[in-house]
Backbone as numpy.savetxt, mean C-alpha at the origin, in Angstrom:
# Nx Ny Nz CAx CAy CAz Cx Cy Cz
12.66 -19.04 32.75 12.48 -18.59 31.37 13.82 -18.04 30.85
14.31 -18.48 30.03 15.50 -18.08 29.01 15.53 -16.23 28.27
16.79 -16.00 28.15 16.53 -14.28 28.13 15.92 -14.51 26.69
16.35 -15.63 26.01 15.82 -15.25 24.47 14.02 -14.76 24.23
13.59 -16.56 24.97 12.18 -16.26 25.12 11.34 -14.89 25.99
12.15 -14.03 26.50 11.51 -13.41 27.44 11.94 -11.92 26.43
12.51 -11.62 26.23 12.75 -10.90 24.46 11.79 -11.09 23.51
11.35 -12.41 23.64 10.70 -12.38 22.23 9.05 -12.22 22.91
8.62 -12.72 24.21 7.28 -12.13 24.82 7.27 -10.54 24.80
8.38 -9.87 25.00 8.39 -8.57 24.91 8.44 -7.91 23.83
8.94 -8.37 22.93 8.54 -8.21 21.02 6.94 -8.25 20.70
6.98 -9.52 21.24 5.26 -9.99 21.50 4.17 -8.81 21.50
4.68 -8.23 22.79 3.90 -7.10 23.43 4.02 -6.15 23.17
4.80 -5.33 22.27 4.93 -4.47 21.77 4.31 -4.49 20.22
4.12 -5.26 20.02 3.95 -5.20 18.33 2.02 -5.61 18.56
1.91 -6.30 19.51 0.15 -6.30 19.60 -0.47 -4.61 19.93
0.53 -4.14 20.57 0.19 -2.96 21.04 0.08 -1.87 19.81
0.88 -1.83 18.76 1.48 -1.29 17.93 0.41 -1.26 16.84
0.11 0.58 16.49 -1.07 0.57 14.92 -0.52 0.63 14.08
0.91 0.92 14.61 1.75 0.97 12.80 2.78 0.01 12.51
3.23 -0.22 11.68 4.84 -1.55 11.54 5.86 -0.46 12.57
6.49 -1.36 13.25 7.61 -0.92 14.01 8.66 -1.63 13.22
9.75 -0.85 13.97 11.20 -0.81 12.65 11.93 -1.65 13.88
13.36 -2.73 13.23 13.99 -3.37 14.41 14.74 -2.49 15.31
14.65 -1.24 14.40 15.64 -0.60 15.25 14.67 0.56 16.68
13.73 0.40 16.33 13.24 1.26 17.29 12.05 -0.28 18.54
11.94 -1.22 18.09 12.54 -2.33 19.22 13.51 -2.20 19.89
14.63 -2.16 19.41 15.88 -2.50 20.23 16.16 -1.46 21.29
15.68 0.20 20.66 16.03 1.11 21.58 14.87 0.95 22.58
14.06 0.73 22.37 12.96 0.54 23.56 13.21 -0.82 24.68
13.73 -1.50 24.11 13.79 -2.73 24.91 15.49 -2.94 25.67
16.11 -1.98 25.37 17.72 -1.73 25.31 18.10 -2.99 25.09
17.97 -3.56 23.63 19.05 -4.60 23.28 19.84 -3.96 21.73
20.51 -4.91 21.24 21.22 -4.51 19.73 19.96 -4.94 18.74
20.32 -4.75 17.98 19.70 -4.68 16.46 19.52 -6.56 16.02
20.88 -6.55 16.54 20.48 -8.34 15.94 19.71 -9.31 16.57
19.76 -8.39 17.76 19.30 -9.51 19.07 17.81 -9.56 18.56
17.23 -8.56 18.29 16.16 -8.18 17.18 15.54 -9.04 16.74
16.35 -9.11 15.57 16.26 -9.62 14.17 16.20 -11.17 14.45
17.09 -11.78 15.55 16.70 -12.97 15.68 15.91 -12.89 16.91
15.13 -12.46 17.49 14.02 -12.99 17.85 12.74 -12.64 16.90
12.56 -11.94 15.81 11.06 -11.61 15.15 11.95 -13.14 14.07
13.08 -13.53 14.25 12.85 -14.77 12.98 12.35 -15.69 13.70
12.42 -16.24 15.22 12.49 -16.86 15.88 10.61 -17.03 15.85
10.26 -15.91 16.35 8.36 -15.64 16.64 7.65 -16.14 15.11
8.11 -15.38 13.92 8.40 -15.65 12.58 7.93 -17.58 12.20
9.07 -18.33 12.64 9.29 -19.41 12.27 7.90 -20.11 13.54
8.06 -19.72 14.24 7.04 -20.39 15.79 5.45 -20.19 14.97
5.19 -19.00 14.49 3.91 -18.72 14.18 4.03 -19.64 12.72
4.67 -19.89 12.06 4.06 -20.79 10.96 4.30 -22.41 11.08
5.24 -22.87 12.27 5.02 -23.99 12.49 4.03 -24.56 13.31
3.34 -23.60 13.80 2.31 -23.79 14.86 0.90 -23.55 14.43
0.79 -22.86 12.97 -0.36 -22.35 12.25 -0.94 -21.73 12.81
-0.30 -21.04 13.44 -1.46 -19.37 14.14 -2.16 -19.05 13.05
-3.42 -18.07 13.31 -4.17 -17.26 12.89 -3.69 -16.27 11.70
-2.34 -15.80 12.41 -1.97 -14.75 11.99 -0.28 -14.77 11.74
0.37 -14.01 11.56 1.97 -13.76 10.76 2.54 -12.84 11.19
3.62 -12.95 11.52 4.35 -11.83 11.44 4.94 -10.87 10.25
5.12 -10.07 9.85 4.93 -9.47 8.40 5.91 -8.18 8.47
7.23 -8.09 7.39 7.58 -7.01 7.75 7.22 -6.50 6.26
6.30 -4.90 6.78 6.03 -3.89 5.63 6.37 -2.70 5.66
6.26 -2.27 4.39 7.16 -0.70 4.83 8.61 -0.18 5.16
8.43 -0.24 6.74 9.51 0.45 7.49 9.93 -0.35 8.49
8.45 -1.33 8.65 8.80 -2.87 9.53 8.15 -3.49 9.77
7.70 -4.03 11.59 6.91 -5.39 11.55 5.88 -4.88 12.16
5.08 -6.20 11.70 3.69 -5.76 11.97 2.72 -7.40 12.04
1.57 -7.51 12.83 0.86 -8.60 12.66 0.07 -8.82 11.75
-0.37 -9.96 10.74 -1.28 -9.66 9.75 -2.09 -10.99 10.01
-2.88 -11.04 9.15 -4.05 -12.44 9.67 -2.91 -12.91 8.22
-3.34 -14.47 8.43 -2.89 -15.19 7.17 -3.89 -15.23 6.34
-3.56 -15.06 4.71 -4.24 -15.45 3.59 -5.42 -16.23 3.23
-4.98 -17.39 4.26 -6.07 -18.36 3.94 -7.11 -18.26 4.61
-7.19 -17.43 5.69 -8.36 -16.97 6.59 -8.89 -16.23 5.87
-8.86 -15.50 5.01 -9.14 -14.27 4.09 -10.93 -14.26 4.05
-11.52 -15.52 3.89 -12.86 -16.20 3.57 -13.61 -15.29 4.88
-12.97 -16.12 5.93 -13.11 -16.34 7.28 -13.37 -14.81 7.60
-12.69 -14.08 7.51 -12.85 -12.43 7.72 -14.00 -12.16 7.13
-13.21 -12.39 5.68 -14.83 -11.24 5.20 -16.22 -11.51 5.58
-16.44 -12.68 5.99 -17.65 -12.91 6.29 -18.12 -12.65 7.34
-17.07 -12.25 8.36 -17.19 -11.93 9.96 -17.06 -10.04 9.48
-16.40 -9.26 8.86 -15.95 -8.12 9.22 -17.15 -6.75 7.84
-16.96 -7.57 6.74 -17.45 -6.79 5.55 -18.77 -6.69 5.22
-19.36 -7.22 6.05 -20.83 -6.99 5.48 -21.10 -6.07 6.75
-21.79 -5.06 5.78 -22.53 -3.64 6.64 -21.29 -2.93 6.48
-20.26 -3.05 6.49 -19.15 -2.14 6.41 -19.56 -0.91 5.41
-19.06 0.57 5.77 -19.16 1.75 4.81 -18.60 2.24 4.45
-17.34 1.61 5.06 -16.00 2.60 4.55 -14.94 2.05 3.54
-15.74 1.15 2.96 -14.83 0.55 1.48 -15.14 1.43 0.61
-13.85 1.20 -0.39 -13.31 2.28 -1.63 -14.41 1.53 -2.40
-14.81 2.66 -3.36 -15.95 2.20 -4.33 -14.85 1.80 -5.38
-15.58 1.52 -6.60 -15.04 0.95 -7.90 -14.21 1.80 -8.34
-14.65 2.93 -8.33 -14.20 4.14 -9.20 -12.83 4.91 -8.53
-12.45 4.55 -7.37 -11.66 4.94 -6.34 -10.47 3.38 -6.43
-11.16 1.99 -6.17 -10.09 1.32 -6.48 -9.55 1.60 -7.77
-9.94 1.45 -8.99 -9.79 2.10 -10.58 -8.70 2.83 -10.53
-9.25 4.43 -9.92 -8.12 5.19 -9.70 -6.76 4.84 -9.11
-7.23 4.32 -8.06 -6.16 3.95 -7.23 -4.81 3.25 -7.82
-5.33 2.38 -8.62 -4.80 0.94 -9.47 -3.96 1.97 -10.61
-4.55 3.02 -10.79 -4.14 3.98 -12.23 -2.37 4.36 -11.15
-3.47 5.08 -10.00 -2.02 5.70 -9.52 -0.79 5.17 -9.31
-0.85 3.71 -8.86 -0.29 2.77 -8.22 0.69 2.15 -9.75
0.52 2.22 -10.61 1.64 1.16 -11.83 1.97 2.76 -12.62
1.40 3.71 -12.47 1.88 4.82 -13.85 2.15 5.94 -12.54
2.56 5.76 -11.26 3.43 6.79 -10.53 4.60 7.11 -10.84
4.92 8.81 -11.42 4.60 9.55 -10.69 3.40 10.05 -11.53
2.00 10.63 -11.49 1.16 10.43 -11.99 0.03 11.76 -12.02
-0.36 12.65 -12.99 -0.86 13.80 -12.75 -2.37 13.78 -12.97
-3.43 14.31 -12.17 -4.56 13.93 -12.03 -5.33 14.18 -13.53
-4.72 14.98 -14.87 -5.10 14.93 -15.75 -4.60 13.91 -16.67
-3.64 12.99 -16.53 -3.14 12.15 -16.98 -4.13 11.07 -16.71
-4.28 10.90 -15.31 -5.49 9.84 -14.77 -6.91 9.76 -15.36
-7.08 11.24 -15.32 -8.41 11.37 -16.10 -8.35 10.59 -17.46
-7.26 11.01 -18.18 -7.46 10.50 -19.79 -7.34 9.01 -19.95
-6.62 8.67 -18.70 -6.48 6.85 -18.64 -8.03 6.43 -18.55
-9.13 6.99 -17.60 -10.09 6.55 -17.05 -11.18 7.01 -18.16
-10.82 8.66 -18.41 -12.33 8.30 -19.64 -12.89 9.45 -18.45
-12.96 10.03 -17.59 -14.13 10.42 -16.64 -12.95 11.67 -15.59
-13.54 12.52 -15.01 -12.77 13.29 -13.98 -12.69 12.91 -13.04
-11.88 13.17 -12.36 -11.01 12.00 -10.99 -10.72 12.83 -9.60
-11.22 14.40 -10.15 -10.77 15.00 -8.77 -11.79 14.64 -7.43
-12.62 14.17 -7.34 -13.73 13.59 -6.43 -12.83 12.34 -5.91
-12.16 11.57 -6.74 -12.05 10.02 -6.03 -10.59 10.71 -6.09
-9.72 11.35 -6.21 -8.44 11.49 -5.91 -8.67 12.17 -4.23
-9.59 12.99 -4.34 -9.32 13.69 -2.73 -10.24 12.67 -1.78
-10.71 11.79 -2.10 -10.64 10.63 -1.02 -9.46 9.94 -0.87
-8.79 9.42 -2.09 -7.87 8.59 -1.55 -6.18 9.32 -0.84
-6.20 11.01 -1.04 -5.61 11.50 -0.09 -6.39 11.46 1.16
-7.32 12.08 1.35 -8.67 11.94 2.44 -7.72 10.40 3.17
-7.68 9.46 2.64 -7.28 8.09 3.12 -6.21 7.90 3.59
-5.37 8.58 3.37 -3.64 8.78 3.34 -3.43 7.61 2.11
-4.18 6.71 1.08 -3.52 5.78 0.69 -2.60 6.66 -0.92
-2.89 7.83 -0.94 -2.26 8.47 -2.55 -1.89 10.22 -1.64
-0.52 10.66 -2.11 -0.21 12.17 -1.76 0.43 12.74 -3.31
0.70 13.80 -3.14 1.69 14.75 -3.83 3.24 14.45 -3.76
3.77 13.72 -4.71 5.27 13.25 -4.36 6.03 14.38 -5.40
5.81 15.09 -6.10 6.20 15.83 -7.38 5.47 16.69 -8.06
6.20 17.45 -8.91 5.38 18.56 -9.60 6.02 18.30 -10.87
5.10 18.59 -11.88 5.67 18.42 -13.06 6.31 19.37 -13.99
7.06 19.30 -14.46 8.22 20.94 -14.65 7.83 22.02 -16.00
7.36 21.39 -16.63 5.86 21.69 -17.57 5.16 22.65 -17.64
4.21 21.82 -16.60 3.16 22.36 -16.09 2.65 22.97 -15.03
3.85 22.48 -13.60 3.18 22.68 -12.50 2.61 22.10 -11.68
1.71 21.09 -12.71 1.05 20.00 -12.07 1.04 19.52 -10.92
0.28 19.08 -9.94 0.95 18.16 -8.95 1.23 16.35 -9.38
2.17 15.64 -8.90 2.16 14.35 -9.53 1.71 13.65 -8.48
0.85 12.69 -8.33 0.61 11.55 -7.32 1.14 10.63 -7.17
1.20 9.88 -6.02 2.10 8.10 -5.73 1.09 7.91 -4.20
1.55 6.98 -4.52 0.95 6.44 -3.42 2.05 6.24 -2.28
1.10 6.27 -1.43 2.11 6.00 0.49 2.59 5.14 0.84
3.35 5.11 2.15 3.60 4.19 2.52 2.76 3.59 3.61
1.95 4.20 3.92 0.64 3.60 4.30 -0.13 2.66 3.26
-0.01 3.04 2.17 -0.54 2.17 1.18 0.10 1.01 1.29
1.52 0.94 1.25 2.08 -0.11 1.14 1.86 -1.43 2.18
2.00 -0.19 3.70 1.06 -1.05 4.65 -0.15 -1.80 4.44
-0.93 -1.38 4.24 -2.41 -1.96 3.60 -2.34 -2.78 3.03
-1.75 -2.72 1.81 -1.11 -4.04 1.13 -0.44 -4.96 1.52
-0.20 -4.86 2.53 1.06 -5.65 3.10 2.20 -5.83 2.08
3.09 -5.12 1.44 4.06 -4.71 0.52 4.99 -4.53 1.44
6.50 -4.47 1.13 7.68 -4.04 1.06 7.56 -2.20 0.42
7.92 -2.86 -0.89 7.91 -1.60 -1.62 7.23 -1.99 -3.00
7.12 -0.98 -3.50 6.36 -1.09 -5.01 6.84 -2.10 -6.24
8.06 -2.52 -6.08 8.61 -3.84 -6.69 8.21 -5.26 -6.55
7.49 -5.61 -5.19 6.65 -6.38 -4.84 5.40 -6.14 -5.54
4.85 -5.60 -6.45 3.71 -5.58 -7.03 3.73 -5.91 -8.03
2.31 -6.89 -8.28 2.00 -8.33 -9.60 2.64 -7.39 -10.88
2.95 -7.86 -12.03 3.31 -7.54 -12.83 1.34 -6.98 -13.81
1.52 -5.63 -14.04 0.41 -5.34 -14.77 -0.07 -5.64 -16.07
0.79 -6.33 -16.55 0.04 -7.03 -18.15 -0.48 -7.90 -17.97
-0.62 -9.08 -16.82 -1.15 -10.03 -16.93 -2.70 -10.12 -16.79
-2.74 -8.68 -15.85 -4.02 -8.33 -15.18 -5.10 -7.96 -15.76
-4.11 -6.51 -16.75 -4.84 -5.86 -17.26 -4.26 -5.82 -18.76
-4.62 -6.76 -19.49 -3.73 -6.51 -20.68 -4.36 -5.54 -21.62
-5.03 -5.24 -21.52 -5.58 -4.32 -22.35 -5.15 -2.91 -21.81
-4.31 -2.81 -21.29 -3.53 -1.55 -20.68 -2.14 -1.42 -20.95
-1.33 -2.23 -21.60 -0.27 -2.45 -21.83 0.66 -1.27 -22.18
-0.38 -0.28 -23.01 0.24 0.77 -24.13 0.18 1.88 -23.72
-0.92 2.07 -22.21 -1.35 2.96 -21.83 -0.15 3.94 -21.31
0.79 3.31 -20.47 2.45 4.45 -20.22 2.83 4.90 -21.52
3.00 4.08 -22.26 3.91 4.75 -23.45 3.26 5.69 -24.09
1.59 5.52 -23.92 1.10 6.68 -24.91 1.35 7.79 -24.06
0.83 7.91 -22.66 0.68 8.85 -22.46 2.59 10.00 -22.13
3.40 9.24 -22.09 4.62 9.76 -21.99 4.85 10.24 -23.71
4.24 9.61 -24.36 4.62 10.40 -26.00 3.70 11.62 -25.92
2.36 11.74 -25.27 1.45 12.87 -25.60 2.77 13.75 -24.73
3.37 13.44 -24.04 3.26 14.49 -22.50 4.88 15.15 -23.43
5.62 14.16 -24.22 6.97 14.66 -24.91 6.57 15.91 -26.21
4.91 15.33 -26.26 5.05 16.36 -27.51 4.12 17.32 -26.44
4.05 17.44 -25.98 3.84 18.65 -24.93 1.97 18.56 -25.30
1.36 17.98 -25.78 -0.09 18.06 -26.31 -1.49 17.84 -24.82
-2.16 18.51 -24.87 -3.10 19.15 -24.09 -3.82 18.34 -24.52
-4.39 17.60 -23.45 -5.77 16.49 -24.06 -6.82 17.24 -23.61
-7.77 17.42 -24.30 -9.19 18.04 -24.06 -10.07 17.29 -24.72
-10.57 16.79 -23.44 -11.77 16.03 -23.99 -13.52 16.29 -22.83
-14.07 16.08 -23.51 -15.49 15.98 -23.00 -15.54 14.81 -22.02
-15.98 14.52 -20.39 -16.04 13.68 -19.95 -17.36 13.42 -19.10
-17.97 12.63 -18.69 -19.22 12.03 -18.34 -19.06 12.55 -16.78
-19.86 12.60 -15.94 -20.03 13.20 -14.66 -18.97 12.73 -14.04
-18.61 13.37 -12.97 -17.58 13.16 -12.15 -18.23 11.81 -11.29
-17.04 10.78 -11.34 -17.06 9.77 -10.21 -17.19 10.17 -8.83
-17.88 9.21 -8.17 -18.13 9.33 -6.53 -17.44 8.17 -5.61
């Protein structure tokens, strides 16, 4: 067996083992090679897994690599994994989520006025989740501001937040929604409004 291939079984085995993306550089110190030696073996595993149509991908997110199923299995899962499942985000939690995720850095009364409804119930799940934290305070108010993680990003299988669909196409009826709320927030104006029961 060739040192390359026997590098890249040991990449192998480390990254099946692995709950979080590993970085090339903390490969290399574990396995005592350089950085590049690395980099070309996850291109090497990389190129093997899609000429061979594995199951699954190699995927770097975050901070690094990680295994993911491929896309087109997507069917194939849900039908094996999601039914009976309890621990999916309800509507009102993806909603939020989606709020936090394009108008970060983002204050839970700001969210509220996007949504129409109070948000502190589905905001402390999706910290509860690690997928949304406290990245800022707002100088104002005090506020705390929300963003989302890099666990989130994981989940998503993302890079970073620049990798994400462009939001007018999605939601066009949201288009105006940053700009208003950065004009309320310049004229310093206090939204008070009446809102319908708190989301669950």
């Amino acid at each position: 067996m060739s040192e390359a291939m026997a590098l890249d079984g040991e990449i192998e085995a480390l990254l099946i083992l692995a709950t979080d993306p590993v970085a090339d550089s903390e490969l290399a110190a574990t396995l005592e090679v350089s950085v590049e030696e690395v980099a070309m073996s996850l291109k090497r595993l990389s190129a093997f897994y899609e000429e061979t149509a594995r199951g699954f991908e190699l995927r770097h997110v975050g901070d690094g690599w990680r295994y993911y199923t491929r896309p087109e299995h997507a069917d194939t899962i849900a039908r094996s994994v999601l039914q009976g499942q309890h621990g999916r985000l309800t509507q009102a939690s993806l909603e939020t989520l989606a709020v936090i995720t394009y108008l970060q850095p983002i204050s839970r009364a700001r969210i509220s006025a996007v949504r129409g409804v109070n948000v502190d119930g589905v905001v402390r799940t999706l910290i509860s989740r690690g997928l949304v934290s406290e990245v800022d305070r707002e100088e104002s108010t005090g506020a705390g501001l929300l963003g989302t993680t890099s666990y989130f990003l994981e989940r998503m299988g993302l890079t970073s937040l620049d990798d994400l669909p462009p939001l007018a196409p999605h939601l066009p009826d949201a288009r105006g929604v940053d700009e208003e709320l950065r004009r309320l927030a310049d004229q310093d104006i206090v939204v008070a409004r009446e809102v319908p029961q708190e989301d669950s």
